[in-house]
Tab-separated table of C-alpha atoms and ligand atoms in Angstrom:
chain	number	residue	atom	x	y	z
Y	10	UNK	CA	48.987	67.752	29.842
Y	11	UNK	CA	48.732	64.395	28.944
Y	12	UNK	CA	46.988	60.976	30.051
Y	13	UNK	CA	47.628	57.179	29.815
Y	14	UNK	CA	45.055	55.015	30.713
Y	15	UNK	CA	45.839	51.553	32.312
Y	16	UNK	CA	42.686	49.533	31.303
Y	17	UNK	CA	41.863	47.494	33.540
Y	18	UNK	CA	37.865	47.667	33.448
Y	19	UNK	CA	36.468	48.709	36.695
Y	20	UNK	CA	39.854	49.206	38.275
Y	21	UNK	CA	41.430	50.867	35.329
Y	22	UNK	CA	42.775	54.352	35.566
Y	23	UNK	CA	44.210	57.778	34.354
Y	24	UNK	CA	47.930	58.588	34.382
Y	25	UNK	CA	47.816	62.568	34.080
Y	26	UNK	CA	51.302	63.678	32.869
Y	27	UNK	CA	52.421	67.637	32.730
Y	28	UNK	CA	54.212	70.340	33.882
Y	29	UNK	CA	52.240	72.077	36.890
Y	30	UNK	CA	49.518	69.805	37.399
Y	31	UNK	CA	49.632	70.537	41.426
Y	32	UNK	CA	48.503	73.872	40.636
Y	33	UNK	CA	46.222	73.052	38.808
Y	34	UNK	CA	42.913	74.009	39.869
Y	35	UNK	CA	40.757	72.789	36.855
Y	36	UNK	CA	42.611	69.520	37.008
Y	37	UNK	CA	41.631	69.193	40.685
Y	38	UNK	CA	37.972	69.712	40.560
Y	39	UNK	CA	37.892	66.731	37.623
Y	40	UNK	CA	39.660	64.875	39.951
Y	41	UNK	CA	37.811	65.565	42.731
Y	42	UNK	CA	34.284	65.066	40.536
Y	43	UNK	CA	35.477	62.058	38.597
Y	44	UNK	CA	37.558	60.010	40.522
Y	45	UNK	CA	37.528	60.473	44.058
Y	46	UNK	CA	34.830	59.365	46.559
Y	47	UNK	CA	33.558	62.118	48.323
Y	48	UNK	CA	35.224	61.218	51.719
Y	49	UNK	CA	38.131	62.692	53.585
Y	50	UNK	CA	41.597	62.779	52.328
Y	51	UNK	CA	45.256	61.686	53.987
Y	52	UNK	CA	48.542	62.780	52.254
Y	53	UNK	CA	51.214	60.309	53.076
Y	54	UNK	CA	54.511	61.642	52.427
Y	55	UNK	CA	58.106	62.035	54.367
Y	56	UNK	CA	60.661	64.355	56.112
Y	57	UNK	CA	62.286	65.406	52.647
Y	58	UNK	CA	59.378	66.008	50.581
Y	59	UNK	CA	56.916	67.766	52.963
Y	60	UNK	CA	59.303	70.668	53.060
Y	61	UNK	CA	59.074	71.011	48.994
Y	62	UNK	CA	55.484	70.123	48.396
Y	63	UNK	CA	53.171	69.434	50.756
Y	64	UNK	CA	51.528	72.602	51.219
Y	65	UNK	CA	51.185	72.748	47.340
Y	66	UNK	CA	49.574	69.001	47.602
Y	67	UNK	CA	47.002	70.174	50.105
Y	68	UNK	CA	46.293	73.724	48.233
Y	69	UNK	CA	45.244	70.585	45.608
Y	70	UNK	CA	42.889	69.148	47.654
Y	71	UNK	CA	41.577	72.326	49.037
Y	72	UNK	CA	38.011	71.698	49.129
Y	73	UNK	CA	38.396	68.663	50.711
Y	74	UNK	CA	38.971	67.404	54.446
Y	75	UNK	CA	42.791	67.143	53.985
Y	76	UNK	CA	45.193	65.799	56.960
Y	77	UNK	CA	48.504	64.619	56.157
Y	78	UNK	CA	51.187	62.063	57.901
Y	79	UNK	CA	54.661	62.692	57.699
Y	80	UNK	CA	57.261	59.870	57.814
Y	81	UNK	CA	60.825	59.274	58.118
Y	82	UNK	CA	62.484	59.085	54.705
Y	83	UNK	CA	64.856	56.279	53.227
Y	84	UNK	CA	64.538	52.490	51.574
Y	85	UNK	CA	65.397	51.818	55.427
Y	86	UNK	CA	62.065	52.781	56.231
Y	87	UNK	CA	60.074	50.847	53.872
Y	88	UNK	CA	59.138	48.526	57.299
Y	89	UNK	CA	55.624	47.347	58.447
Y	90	UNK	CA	56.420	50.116	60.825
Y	91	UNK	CA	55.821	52.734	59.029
Y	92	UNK	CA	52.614	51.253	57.573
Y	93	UNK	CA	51.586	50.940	61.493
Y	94	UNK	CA	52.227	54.476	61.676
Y	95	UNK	CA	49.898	55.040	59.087
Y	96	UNK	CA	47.359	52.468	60.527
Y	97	UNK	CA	47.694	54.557	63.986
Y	98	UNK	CA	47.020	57.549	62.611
Y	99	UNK	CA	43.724	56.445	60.776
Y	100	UNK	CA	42.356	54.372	63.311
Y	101	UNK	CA	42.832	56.898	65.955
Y	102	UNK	CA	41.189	59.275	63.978
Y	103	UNK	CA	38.614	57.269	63.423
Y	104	UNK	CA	38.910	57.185	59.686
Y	105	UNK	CA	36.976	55.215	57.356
Y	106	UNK	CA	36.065	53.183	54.496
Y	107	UNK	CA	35.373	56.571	52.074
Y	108	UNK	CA	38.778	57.622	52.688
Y	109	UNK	CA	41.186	58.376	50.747
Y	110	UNK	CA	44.971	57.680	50.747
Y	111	UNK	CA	47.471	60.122	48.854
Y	112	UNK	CA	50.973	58.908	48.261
Y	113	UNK	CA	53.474	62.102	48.125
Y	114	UNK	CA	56.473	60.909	47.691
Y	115	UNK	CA	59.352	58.907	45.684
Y	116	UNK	CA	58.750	54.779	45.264
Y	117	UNK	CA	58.896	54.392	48.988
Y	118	UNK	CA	56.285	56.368	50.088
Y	119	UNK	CA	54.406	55.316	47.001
Y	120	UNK	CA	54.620	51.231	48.146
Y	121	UNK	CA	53.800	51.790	51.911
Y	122	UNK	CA	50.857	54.108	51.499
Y	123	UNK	CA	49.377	51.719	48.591
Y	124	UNK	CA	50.081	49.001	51.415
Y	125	UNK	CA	48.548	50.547	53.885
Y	126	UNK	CA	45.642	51.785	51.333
Y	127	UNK	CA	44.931	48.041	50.368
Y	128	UNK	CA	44.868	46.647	54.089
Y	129	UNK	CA	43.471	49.625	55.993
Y	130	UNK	CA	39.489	48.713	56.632
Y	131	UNK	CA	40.292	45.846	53.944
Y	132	UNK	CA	41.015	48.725	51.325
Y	133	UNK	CA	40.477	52.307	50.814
Y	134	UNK	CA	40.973	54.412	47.841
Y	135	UNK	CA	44.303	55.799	47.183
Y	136	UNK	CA	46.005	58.161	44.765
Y	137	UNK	CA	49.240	58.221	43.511
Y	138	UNK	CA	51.295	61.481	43.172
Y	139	UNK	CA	54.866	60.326	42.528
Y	140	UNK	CA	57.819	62.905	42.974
Y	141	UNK	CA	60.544	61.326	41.587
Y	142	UNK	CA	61.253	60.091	38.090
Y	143	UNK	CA	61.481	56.255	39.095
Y	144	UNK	CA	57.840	56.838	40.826
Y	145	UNK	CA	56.831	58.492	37.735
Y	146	UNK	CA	58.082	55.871	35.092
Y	147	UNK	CA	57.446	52.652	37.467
Y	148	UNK	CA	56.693	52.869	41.167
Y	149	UNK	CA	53.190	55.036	41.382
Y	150	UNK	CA	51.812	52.743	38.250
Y	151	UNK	CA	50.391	49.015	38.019
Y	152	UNK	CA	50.016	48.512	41.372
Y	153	UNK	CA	52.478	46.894	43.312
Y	154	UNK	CA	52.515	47.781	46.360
Y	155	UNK	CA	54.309	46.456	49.598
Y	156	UNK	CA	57.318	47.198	51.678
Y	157	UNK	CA	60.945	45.317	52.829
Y	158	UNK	CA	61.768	42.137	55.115
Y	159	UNK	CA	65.144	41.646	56.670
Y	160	UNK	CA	65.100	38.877	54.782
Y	161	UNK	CA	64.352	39.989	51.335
Y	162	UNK	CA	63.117	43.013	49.124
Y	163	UNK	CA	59.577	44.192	49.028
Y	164	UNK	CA	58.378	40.591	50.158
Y	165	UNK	CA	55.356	41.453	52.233
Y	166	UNK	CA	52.980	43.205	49.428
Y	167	UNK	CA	49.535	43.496	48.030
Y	168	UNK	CA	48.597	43.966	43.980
Y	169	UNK	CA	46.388	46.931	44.514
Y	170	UNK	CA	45.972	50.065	41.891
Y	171	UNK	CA	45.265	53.362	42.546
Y	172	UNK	CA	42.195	55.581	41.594
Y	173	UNK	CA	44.890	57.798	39.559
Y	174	UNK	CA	48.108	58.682	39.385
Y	175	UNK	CA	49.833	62.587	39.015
Y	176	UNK	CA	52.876	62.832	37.365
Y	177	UNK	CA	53.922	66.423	37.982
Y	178	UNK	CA	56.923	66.873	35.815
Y	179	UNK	CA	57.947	70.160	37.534
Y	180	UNK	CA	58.311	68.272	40.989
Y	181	UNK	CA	61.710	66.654	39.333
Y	182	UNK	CA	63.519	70.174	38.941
Y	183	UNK	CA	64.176	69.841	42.852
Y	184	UNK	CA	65.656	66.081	42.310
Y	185	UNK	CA	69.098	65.630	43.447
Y	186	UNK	CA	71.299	64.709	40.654
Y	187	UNK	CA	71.609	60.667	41.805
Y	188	UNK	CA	68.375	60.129	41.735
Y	189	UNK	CA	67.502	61.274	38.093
Y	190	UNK	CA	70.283	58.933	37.373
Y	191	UNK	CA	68.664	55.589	39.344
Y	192	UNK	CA	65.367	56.738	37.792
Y	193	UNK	CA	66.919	56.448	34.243
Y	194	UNK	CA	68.108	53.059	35.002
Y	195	UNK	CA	64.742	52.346	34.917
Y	196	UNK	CA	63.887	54.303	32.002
Y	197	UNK	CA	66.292	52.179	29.829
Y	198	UNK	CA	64.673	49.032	31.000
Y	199	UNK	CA	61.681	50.053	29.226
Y	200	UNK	CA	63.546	50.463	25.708
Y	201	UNK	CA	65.928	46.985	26.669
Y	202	UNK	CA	62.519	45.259	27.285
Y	203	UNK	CA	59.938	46.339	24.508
Y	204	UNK	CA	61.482	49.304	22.422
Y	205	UNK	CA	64.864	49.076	20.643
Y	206	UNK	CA	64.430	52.622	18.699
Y	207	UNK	CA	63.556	54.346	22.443
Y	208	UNK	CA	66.711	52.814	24.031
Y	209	UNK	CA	69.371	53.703	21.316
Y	210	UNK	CA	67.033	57.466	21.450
Y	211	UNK	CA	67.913	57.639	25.386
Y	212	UNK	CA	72.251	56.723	24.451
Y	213	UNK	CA	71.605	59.683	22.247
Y	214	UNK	CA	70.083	61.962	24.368
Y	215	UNK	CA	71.900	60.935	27.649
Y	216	UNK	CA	73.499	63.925	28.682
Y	217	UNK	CA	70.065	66.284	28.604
Y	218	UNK	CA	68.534	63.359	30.354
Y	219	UNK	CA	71.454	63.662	33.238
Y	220	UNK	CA	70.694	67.105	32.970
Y	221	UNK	CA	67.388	66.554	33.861
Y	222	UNK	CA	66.315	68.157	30.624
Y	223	UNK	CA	62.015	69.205	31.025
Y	224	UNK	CA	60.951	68.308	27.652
Y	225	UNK	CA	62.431	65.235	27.387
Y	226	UNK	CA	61.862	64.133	30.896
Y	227	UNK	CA	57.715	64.906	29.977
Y	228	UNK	CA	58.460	62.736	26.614
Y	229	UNK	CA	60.395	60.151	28.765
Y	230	UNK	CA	57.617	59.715	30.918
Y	231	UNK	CA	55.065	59.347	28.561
Y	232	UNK	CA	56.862	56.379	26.579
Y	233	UNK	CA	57.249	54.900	29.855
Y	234	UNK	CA	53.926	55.043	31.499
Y	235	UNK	CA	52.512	54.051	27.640
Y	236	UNK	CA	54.928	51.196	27.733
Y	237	UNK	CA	53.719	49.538	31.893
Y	238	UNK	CA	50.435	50.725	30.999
Y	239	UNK	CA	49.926	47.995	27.623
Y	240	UNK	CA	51.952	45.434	30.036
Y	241	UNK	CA	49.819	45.924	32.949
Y	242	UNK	CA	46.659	45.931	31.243
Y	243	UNK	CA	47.801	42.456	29.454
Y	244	UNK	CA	48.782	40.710	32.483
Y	245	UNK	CA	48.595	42.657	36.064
Y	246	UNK	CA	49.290	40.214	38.251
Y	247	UNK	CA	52.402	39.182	36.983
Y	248	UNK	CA	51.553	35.732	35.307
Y	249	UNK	CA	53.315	36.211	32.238
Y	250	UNK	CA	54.616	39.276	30.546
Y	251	UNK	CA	54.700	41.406	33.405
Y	252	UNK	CA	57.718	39.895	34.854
Y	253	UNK	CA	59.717	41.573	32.131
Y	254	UNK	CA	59.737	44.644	33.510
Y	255	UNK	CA	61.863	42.900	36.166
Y	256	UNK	CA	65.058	42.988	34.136
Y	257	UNK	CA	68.245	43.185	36.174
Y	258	UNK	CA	66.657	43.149	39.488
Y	259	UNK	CA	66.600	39.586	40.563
Y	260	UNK	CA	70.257	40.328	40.648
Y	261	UNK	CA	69.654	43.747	41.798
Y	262	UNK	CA	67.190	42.738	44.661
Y	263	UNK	CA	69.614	40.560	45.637
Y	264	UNK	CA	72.566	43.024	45.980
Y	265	UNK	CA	69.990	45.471	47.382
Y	266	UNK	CA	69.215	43.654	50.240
Y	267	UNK	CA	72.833	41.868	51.095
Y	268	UNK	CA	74.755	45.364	51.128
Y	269	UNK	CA	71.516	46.781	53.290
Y	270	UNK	CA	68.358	48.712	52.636
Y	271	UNK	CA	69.254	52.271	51.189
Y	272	UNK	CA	73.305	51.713	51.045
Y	273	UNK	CA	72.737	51.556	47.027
Y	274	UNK	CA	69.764	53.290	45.153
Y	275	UNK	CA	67.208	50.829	43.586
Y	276	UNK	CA	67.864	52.138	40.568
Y	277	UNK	CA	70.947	51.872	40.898
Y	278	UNK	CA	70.731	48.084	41.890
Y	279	UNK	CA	68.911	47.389	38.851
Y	280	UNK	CA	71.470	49.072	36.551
Y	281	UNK	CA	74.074	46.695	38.389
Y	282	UNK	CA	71.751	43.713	37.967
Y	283	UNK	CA	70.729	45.080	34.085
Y	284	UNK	CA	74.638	44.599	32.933
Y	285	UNK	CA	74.391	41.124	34.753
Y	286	UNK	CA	71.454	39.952	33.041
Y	287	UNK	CA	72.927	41.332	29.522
Y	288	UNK	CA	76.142	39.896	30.095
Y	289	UNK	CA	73.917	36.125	30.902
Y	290	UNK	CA	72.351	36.697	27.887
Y	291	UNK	CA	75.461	36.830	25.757
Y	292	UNK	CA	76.649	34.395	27.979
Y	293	UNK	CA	74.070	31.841	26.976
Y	294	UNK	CA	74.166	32.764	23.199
Y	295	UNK	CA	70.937	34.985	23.411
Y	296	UNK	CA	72.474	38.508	22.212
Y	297	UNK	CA	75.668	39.396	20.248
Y	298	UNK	CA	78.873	40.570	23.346
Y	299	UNK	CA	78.622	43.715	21.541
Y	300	UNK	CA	74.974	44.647	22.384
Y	301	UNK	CA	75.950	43.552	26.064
Y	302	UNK	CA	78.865	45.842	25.581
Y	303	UNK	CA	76.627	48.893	24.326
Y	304	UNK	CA	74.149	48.004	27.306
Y	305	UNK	CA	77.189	48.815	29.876
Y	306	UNK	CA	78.348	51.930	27.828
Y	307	UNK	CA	74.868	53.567	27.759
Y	308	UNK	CA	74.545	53.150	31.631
Y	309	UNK	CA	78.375	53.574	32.996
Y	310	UNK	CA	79.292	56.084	30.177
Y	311	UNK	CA	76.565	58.304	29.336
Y	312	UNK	CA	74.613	58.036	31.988
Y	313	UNK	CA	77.439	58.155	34.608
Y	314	UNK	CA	75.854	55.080	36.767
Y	315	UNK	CA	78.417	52.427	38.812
Y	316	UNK	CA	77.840	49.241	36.982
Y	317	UNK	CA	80.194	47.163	38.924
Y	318	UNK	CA	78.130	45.286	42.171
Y	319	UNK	CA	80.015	45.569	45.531
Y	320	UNK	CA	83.022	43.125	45.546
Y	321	UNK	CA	81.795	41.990	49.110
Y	322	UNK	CA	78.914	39.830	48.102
Y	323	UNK	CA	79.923	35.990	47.910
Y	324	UNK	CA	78.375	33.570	44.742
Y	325	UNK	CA	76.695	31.731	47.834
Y	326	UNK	CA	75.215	34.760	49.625
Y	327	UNK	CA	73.570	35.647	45.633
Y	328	UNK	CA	72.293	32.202	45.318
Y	329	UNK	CA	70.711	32.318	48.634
Y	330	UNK	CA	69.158	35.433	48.176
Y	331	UNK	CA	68.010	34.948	44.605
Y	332	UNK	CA	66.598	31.910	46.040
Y	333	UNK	CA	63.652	34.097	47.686
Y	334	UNK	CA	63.197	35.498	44.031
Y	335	UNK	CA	59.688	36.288	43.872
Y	336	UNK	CA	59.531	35.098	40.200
Y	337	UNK	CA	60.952	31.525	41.207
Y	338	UNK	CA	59.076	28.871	40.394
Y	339	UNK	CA	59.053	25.241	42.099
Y	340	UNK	CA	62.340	26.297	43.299
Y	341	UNK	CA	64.102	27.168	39.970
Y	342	UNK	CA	65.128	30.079	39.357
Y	343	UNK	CA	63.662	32.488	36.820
Y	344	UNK	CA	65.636	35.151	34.879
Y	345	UNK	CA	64.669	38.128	32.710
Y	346	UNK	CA	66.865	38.250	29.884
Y	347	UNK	CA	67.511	39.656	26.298
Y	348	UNK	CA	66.560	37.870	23.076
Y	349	UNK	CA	67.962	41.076	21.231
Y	350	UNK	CA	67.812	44.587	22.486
Y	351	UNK	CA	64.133	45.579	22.788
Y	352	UNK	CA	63.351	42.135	23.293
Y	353	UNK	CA	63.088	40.672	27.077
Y	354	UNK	CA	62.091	36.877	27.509
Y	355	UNK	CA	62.174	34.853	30.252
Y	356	UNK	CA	64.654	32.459	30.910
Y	357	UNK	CA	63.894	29.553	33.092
Y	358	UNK	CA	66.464	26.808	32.157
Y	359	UNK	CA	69.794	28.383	32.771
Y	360	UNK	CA	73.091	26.148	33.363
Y	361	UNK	CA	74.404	26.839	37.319
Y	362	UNK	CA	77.922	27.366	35.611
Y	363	UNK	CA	76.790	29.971	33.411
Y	364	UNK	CA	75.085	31.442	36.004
Y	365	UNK	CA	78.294	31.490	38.479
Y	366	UNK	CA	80.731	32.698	35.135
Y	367	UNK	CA	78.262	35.844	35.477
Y	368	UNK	CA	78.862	36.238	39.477
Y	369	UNK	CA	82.048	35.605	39.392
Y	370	UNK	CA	82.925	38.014	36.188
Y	371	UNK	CA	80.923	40.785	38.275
Y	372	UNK	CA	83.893	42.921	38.144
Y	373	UNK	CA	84.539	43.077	34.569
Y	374	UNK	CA	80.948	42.053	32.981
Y	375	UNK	CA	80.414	42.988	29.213
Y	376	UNK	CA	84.104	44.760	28.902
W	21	NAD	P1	62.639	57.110	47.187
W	21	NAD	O1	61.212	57.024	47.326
W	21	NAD	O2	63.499	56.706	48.331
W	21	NAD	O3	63.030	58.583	46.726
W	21	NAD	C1	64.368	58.911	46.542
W	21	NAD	C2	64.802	60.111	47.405
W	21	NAD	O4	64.338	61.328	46.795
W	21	NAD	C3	64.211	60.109	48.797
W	21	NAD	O5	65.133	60.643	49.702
W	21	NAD	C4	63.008	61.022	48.642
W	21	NAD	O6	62.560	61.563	49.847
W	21	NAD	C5	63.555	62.083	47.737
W	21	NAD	N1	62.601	62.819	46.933
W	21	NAD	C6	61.434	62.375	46.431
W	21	NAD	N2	60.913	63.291	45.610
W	21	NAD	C7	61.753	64.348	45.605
W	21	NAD	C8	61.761	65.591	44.931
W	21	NAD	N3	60.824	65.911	44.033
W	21	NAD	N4	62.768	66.448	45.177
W	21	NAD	C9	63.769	66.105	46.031
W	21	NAD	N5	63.843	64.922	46.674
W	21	NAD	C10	62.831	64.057	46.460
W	21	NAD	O7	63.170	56.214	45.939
W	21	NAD	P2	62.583	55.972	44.488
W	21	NAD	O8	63.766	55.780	43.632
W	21	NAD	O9	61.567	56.965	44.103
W	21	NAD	O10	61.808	54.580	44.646
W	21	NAD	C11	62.497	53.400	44.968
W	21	NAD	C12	61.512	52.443	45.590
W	21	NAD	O11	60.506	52.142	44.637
W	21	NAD	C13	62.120	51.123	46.017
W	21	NAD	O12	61.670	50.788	47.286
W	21	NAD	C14	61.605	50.139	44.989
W	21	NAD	O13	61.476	48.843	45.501
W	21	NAD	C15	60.282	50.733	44.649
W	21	NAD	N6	59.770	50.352	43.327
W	21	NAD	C16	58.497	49.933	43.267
W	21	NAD	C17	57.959	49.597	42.048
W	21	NAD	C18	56.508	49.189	41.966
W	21	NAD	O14	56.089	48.745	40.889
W	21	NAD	N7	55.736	49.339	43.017
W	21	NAD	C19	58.712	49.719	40.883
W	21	NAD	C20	60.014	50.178	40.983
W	21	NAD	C21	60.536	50.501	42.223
W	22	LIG	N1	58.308	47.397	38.533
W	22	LIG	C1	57.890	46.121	38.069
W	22	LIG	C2	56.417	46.010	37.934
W	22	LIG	O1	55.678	46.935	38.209
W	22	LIG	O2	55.943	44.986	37.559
């Protein structure tokens, strides 16, 4: 077992990272002693994980007041619906202000309850236990919490952290193939960003990673949370640094929401939107073609992800969308790019031509 802590003063916490944590009795009474509030507890989770580990999330909380609420799965249902459900079901049973809120789920289930958590009563507790390895590297830490508009992706939201977070590495053995790969898209933003040595590590190691490999999924998750953790603590609300960790999805949102909620993986937007922003950075002179070349390789090749956006999406239906970029500023558009690999920077000034050449290249970026 190991744990990261995001320090963030009073509203800093522990990442605990390990195989078995949920059964975990000793790690539970800490928990319960040293972080919770001494109120009643809610696990939020959906239709496909309450099969696999619910019961083992409430044997967690055993000596606790424990109820749980159950909702539909899928990026679909990442509405202010189902935080109304969840609303519903606390003010019904009369819930309050020393309750907490468990997450129990992927990156959707992790956003809406954190949602929810942050507006229910004007905030309750909550507690992250992600289940897949997205959630694990990203979702359940720093904060950022929220849910989908028809309009644009994960646009209603609140910055709120949780009391901790419990990264269960044993929970990913029962991860469907896809979804380890959308999770590593993520992974290798971390190394493109901030760590040149972990990224070419990852090309290296891709096919145990596929594989869904134990060991190096616990080391994996342990760079990662180390990596948001320092960026989080050094700028949480997204001023500044933070936005790095956005690499590829202003593209990514953007394809995301014009091909509809859950048709693509968010992970596998971002790896789309991660060959974009590579091939605009050797586009504008910022990294060598070949490095944009590698970038694609390590994704498409070893890791076995589609690269290639959806032909369907027009330059102007991008633009629009990117236009509701949450990093634009005073209506210009912002872009994560690459100075060199392990080296994100933002990118505030780019031509509209260069720009388009990258749209309209989509089919054959970095080749
Ligand atoms: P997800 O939550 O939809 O989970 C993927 C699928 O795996 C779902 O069907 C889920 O029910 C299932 N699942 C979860 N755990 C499982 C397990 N252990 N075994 C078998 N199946 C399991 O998707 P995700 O990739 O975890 O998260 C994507 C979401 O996270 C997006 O909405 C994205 O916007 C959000 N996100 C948020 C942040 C943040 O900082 N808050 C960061 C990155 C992504
Ligand atoms: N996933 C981007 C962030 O947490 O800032």
């Amino acid at each position: 077992m190991l744990t990261v802590n995001v320090e963030l003063g009073e509203r800093g916490y522990p990442i605990v990272i390990g195989a078995g944590l949920l059964g975990d009795q000793g790690l539970a009474a800490r928990i319960g002693q040293e972080v919770l509030r001494q109120g009643k507890i809610v696990i939020v989770t959906n239709d496909v994980v309450a099969p696999l580990y619910l019961e083992k999330a409430v044997a967690f909380f055993a000596d606790r007041d424990c109820a749980s609420i159950v909702l539909n799965d899928g990026e679909a249902h990442k509405t202010l619906a189902a935080v109304d459900t969840i609303y519903d079901f606390l003010l019904s049973n009369k819930y309050d202000r020393h309750t907490t809120l468990v997450a129990l789920g992927g990156g959707v289930v992790g956003d809406i309850t954190g949602f929810a958590a942050a507006t229910y009563l004007r905030g309750i507790d909550f507690v992250q236990i992600p289940t897949t390895l997205l959630a694990q590297v990203d979702s359940s830490v720093g904060g950022k919490t929220g849910v989908n508009h028809r309009l644009g992706k994960n646009m209603i939201g609140a910055f709120y952290q949780p009391r901790c977070v419990i990264a269960d590495t044993d929970v990913l053995s029962t991860l469907p193939a896809r979804e380890i790969r959308a999770g590593l898209a993520e992974v290798t933003k971390y190394g493109l960003i901030r760590d040149a040595s972990f990224f070419h590590w990852l090309g290296d190691h891709a096919a145990q990673l596929v594989s869904g490999d134990p060991v190096l999924m616990a080391e994996v998750i342990q760079t990662c949370c180390r990596i948001k953790a320092e960026v989080v603590a050094e700028d949480e609300r997204e001023s500044g640094v933070r936005a790095l960790l956005n690499l590829g999805h202003t593209f990514g949102h953007a394809i995301e929401t014009a091909t509809g909620y859950g048709t693509w993986l968010h992970g596998e937007t971002v790896a789309m939107g991660t060959v974009m922003a590579a091939d605009l950075s050797a586009r504008i002179g910022w990294i060598d073609p070949e490095d944009a070349r590698l970038i694609r390789r390590i994704l498409e090749q070893n890791f076995g992800m589609t690269v290639v956006p959806p032909a369907d999406i027009t330059i102007e239906r991008y633009l629009d969308l990117m236009a509701s970029d949450k990093k634009t500023e005073q209506g210009k558009l912002r872009f994560i790019l690459l100075n060199a690999i392990g080296q994100g920077a933002i990118a505030s000034d780019i031509e509209p031509g260069q720009l388009v050449a990258t749209l309209e290249a989509a089919d054959r970026l970095c080749e």
